[in-house]
Short mmCIF file of C-alpha atoms in Angstrom, two decimals:
data_model
loop_
_atom_site.label_atom_id
_atom_site.label_comp_id
_atom_site.label_asym_id
_atom_site.label_seq_id
_atom_site.Cartn_x
_atom_site.Cartn_y
_atom_site.Cartn_z
CA MET A 79 162.85 115.04 -151.23
CA ARG A 80 162.10 111.59 -152.62
CA LYS A 81 164.19 110.28 -155.94
CA SER A 82 162.55 111.42 -158.91
CA ASN A 83 162.09 107.58 -160.04
CA GLN A 84 160.60 106.22 -157.05
CA GLN A 85 157.55 103.91 -157.65
CA ILE A 86 154.84 104.43 -155.65
CA GLU A 87 151.61 101.79 -155.92
CA LEU A 88 148.34 103.13 -155.77
CA ALA A 89 145.15 100.60 -156.00
CA GLU A 90 143.09 102.35 -159.26
CA SER A 91 139.25 100.44 -159.31
CA ASP A 92 140.85 96.69 -159.16
CA GLU A 93 143.63 97.14 -160.20
CA ALA A 94 146.91 98.54 -159.40
CA CYS A 95 149.04 100.89 -161.16
CA ALA A 96 152.66 102.31 -160.43
CA ALA A 97 153.06 105.62 -160.30
CA SER A 98 156.60 107.65 -159.80
CA LEU A 99 158.15 110.87 -159.31
CA GLN A 100 158.91 112.43 -162.65
CA ARG A 101 160.99 115.89 -163.42
CA ASP A 102 160.73 117.90 -167.22
CA GLU A 103 161.71 121.00 -167.87
CA ARG A 104 158.14 121.96 -165.97
CA GLY A 105 159.39 120.95 -162.76
CA LEU A 106 158.22 117.57 -160.71
CA ALA A 107 155.38 115.13 -161.22
CA LEU A 108 154.01 112.54 -160.11
CA VAL A 109 152.75 110.46 -162.69
CA GLY A 110 150.58 106.68 -162.90
CA GLY A 111 147.65 105.27 -164.34
CA GLY A 112 147.23 108.12 -167.10
CA MET A 113 147.40 111.18 -164.65
CA GLU A 114 150.01 113.69 -163.60
CA LEU A 115 150.03 115.74 -160.57
CA ARG A 116 151.90 118.77 -160.71
CA GLY A 117 152.14 122.00 -158.28
CA ASP A 118 151.83 124.66 -159.86
CA PHE A 119 150.98 128.25 -158.01
CA SER A 120 150.77 130.45 -161.71
CA GLN A 121 147.58 129.15 -162.02
CA LEU A 122 146.01 130.89 -158.76
CA LEU A 123 147.35 133.97 -160.86
CA PRO A 124 143.68 134.97 -162.53
CA ARG A 125 142.07 134.33 -158.63
CA VAL A 126 145.21 136.95 -156.24
CA ARG A 127 143.88 139.91 -158.90
CA LYS A 128 143.62 142.95 -156.63
CA GLY A 129 139.39 143.29 -156.44
CA ARG A 130 139.28 139.76 -156.56
CA LEU A 131 141.19 138.19 -153.62
CA ALA A 132 138.86 139.42 -151.73
CA SER A 133 136.10 138.26 -152.69
CA GLU A 134 137.81 134.47 -152.24
CA LEU A 135 135.69 132.85 -149.39
CA LEU A 136 138.82 131.19 -147.55
CA VAL A 137 139.88 134.96 -146.93
CA ARG A 138 137.22 136.07 -145.85
CA ALA A 139 136.94 133.29 -143.08
CA ALA A 140 140.04 134.02 -142.40
CA LYS A 141 140.62 137.86 -141.87
CA VAL A 142 141.81 138.85 -138.64
CA ARG A 143 142.02 143.06 -137.10
CA GLY A 144 144.67 144.35 -135.90
CA CYS A 145 146.87 142.35 -136.98
CA THR A 146 149.77 143.72 -140.36
CA GLU A 147 151.10 140.48 -140.51
CA PRO A 148 148.91 138.04 -139.46
CA TRP A 149 150.17 134.35 -138.92
CA ALA A 150 148.42 131.21 -140.44
CA ILE A 151 149.18 127.31 -140.15
CA ASP A 152 148.09 125.21 -142.94
CA ALA A 153 147.39 121.73 -141.28
CA THR A 154 146.73 120.61 -143.69
CA ALA A 155 148.33 121.74 -146.71
CA GLY A 156 147.44 118.96 -149.75
CA LEU A 157 149.01 120.62 -152.55
CA GLY A 158 149.70 124.41 -150.83
CA GLU A 159 146.49 126.22 -153.36
CA ASP A 160 144.26 127.12 -150.72
CA SER A 161 148.28 128.66 -148.71
CA PHE A 162 148.72 130.44 -151.99
CA LEU A 163 145.91 132.08 -151.52
CA LEU A 164 146.04 133.00 -147.28
CA ALA A 165 150.01 134.14 -147.99
CA ALA A 166 148.11 136.51 -151.26
CA ALA A 167 146.12 138.31 -148.37
CA GLY A 168 149.20 139.56 -146.11
CA PHE A 169 149.54 136.00 -144.05
CA ARG A 170 152.90 134.15 -142.95
CA VAL A 171 151.63 130.67 -143.54
CA ARG A 172 153.26 127.45 -142.33
CA MET A 173 151.84 124.88 -144.04
CA TYR A 174 152.12 121.00 -142.78
CA GLU A 175 152.18 118.13 -145.16
CA SER A 176 153.19 114.29 -143.35
CA ASP A 177 153.33 112.38 -147.06
CA PRO A 178 156.77 112.28 -148.49
CA THR A 179 155.24 112.17 -151.54
CA ILE A 180 153.02 115.09 -152.07
CA ALA A 181 155.44 117.15 -150.08
CA ALA A 182 158.43 117.03 -152.59
CA LEU A 183 155.82 118.09 -155.04
CA VAL A 184 155.16 121.35 -153.39
CA ARG A 185 158.69 121.93 -152.44
CA ASP A 186 159.32 122.13 -155.64
CA ALA A 187 156.08 124.00 -156.77
CA LEU A 188 157.18 126.39 -154.07
CA ALA A 189 161.08 126.52 -154.88
CA ARG A 190 159.21 127.36 -158.80
CA ALA A 191 157.60 130.20 -158.21
CA GLN A 192 160.10 131.53 -155.33
CA ALA A 193 161.88 132.00 -158.89
CA ASP A 194 158.74 133.65 -160.48
CA PRO A 195 158.68 137.45 -160.03
CA LYS A 196 154.81 137.18 -160.96
CA LEU A 197 154.76 134.89 -157.93
CA ALA A 198 157.85 135.37 -156.09
CA ASP A 199 156.38 137.49 -153.48
CA ILE A 200 153.59 135.79 -152.18
CA ALA A 201 156.41 132.50 -152.25
CA ARG A 202 158.08 134.00 -149.72
CA ARG A 203 155.72 134.32 -147.07
CA MET A 204 154.56 130.35 -147.80
CA GLU A 205 157.63 127.50 -145.34
CA LEU A 206 157.05 123.39 -145.92
CA PHE A 207 157.30 121.14 -142.91
CA GLU A 208 157.21 117.99 -143.56
CA GLU A 209 155.85 116.81 -140.77
CA ASP A 210 152.46 115.34 -138.95
CA SER A 211 150.46 118.34 -138.10
CA ILE A 212 148.91 116.62 -134.43
CA GLU A 213 151.64 116.64 -133.99
CA ALA A 214 153.68 119.43 -134.16
CA MET A 215 150.32 121.91 -133.09
CA THR A 216 151.46 120.65 -129.58
CA HIS A 217 154.80 122.58 -129.71
CA LEU A 218 155.25 125.18 -131.67
CA GLY A 219 155.97 128.27 -129.14
CA ASP A 220 154.24 130.82 -130.28
CA THR A 221 150.27 131.76 -131.06
CA PRO A 222 149.17 131.07 -134.72
CA ASP A 223 146.31 134.08 -135.15
CA VAL A 224 144.60 131.18 -138.02
CA ILE A 225 144.68 127.90 -137.78
CA TYR A 226 142.94 126.33 -141.17
CA LEU A 227 141.65 122.56 -142.06
CA ASP A 228 141.13 121.33 -145.14
CA PRO A 229 140.78 117.40 -144.02
CA MET A 230 139.69 114.65 -146.46
CA PHE A 231 136.45 112.40 -145.99
CA PRO A 232 134.85 110.19 -147.73
CA GLU A 233 131.96 111.17 -149.04
CA ARG A 234 134.60 114.23 -150.66
CA ARG A 235 136.36 111.16 -152.68
CA LYS A 236 133.69 109.68 -154.45
CA SER A 237 132.62 113.49 -155.57
CA ALA A 238 132.62 113.68 -159.77
CA ALA A 239 133.60 117.23 -158.75
CA VAL A 240 137.30 115.88 -157.80
CA LYS A 241 139.78 116.11 -160.50
CA LYS A 242 140.93 113.67 -162.41
CA LYS A 243 144.39 114.36 -161.77
CA PHE A 244 143.72 114.95 -157.68
CA GLN A 245 142.36 110.66 -157.11
CA LEU A 246 146.08 110.36 -156.80
CA ILE A 247 146.84 112.14 -153.83
CA HIS A 248 143.39 110.53 -152.23
CA HIS A 249 145.48 107.54 -153.17
CA LEU A 250 148.15 108.79 -151.04
CA GLU A 251 146.41 110.04 -148.41
CA ALA A 252 143.47 108.52 -146.60
CA PRO A 253 140.62 110.34 -145.53
CA CYS A 254 140.39 112.22 -141.97
CA GLN A 255 140.81 108.75 -139.14
CA ASN A 256 140.77 111.04 -136.02
CA GLU A 257 138.52 114.24 -136.42
CA GLY A 258 138.77 114.97 -133.21
CA ALA A 259 141.97 114.82 -133.00
CA LEU A 260 142.56 117.36 -135.43
CA LEU A 261 140.09 119.53 -134.26
CA ALA A 262 141.64 118.88 -130.66
CA ALA A 263 144.79 119.51 -131.59
CA ALA A 264 144.23 123.00 -133.80
CA ILE A 265 142.10 124.91 -130.74
CA SER A 266 145.13 123.84 -127.62
CA ALA A 267 147.68 126.42 -129.71
CA SER A 268 145.12 128.70 -128.73
CA PRO A 269 144.93 130.25 -132.12
CA ARG A 270 142.34 133.78 -132.54
CA LYS A 271 140.10 131.56 -134.89
CA VAL A 272 140.59 128.00 -136.79
CA VAL A 273 138.80 127.88 -140.33
CA VAL A 274 138.13 124.73 -141.79
CA LYS A 275 136.96 123.97 -145.18
CA ARG A 276 133.44 121.90 -145.62
CA PRO A 277 131.09 120.99 -148.91
CA ALA A 278 128.52 123.18 -148.48
CA LYS A 279 126.35 120.42 -147.19
CA GLY A 280 129.04 118.43 -145.40
CA PRO A 281 128.37 117.58 -141.59
CA HIS A 282 130.65 119.82 -138.84
CA LEU A 283 133.77 118.65 -138.48
CA ALA A 284 134.62 116.71 -135.53
CA GLY A 285 130.43 117.38 -134.73
CA VAL A 286 131.95 121.12 -133.05
CA LYS A 287 129.18 123.74 -134.30
CA PRO A 288 131.19 126.78 -135.66
CA SER A 289 130.49 130.29 -133.87
CA HIS A 290 129.51 131.16 -138.26
CA SER A 291 130.82 129.88 -141.38
CA LEU A 292 130.06 131.27 -144.65
CA ALA A 293 129.12 129.48 -147.20
CA GLY A 294 129.25 128.83 -151.35
CA LYS A 295 127.69 126.05 -153.98
CA ALA A 296 130.07 124.17 -152.84
CA VAL A 297 132.67 125.10 -149.72
CA ARG A 298 131.76 126.31 -146.68
CA TYR A 299 134.33 127.50 -144.25
CA ASP A 300 133.21 127.38 -140.76
CA VAL A 301 135.04 129.79 -138.54
CA ILE A 302 135.63 127.77 -135.02
CA THR A 303 136.22 130.12 -131.83
CA PRO A 304 138.31 128.44 -129.79
CA ALA A 305 137.37 129.95 -126.25
CA SER A 306 133.50 128.83 -127.50
CA ILE A 307 134.01 125.27 -127.84
CA LYS A 308 132.39 124.10 -124.08
CA VAL A 309 133.56 119.98 -124.09
CA PRO A 310 136.55 118.41 -124.35
CA LEU A 311 137.22 116.73 -127.61
CA ALA A 312 138.11 113.38 -127.86
#
């Protein structure tokens, strides 16, 4: 984990602002430019209540049959919120986050969740790896049931729907520059399915048509069955 007083240069409009990891009684946060970013899985408790979790589009898209403890990889973990939903649905989730600052926030949030009786059972099914997921997916050893991808891209960064605090993440991580490599790595791991999060009207990742999709008002989950891919990906 990076030290709590580390300075990070962020570009905001035409000016630069300094952001730092700071710790208080609520945990670790990235603070800068009038914004604050903190991992907090407790905010997701309303979404994982009995009767509501099953209606989450991600949970429906990732669902696998005939497996008592499915294993999912979140290859683009971010703050781990989607991983938390999958873990609440019974998945063991391996999260990959290559940015050390974001990984530090997730690690802190995960530690706090594991110590919270309301969150602990879910958080114990989540494991964070601070490394590049494209490289990691080429030598997993075991075969995951689901690989989940939620890459950033320019259209999403400009959306007015993006909360102000998440602008800090957008400064730290650039949009996906090689969608083909990301999807190819996921498919090469031979999961039962690859689930890709997209804007409701956004393009398919790397131009690959999914087997089927589940769409809401703002987002869409494309489900790709690796056996259905007929052409190599760049």
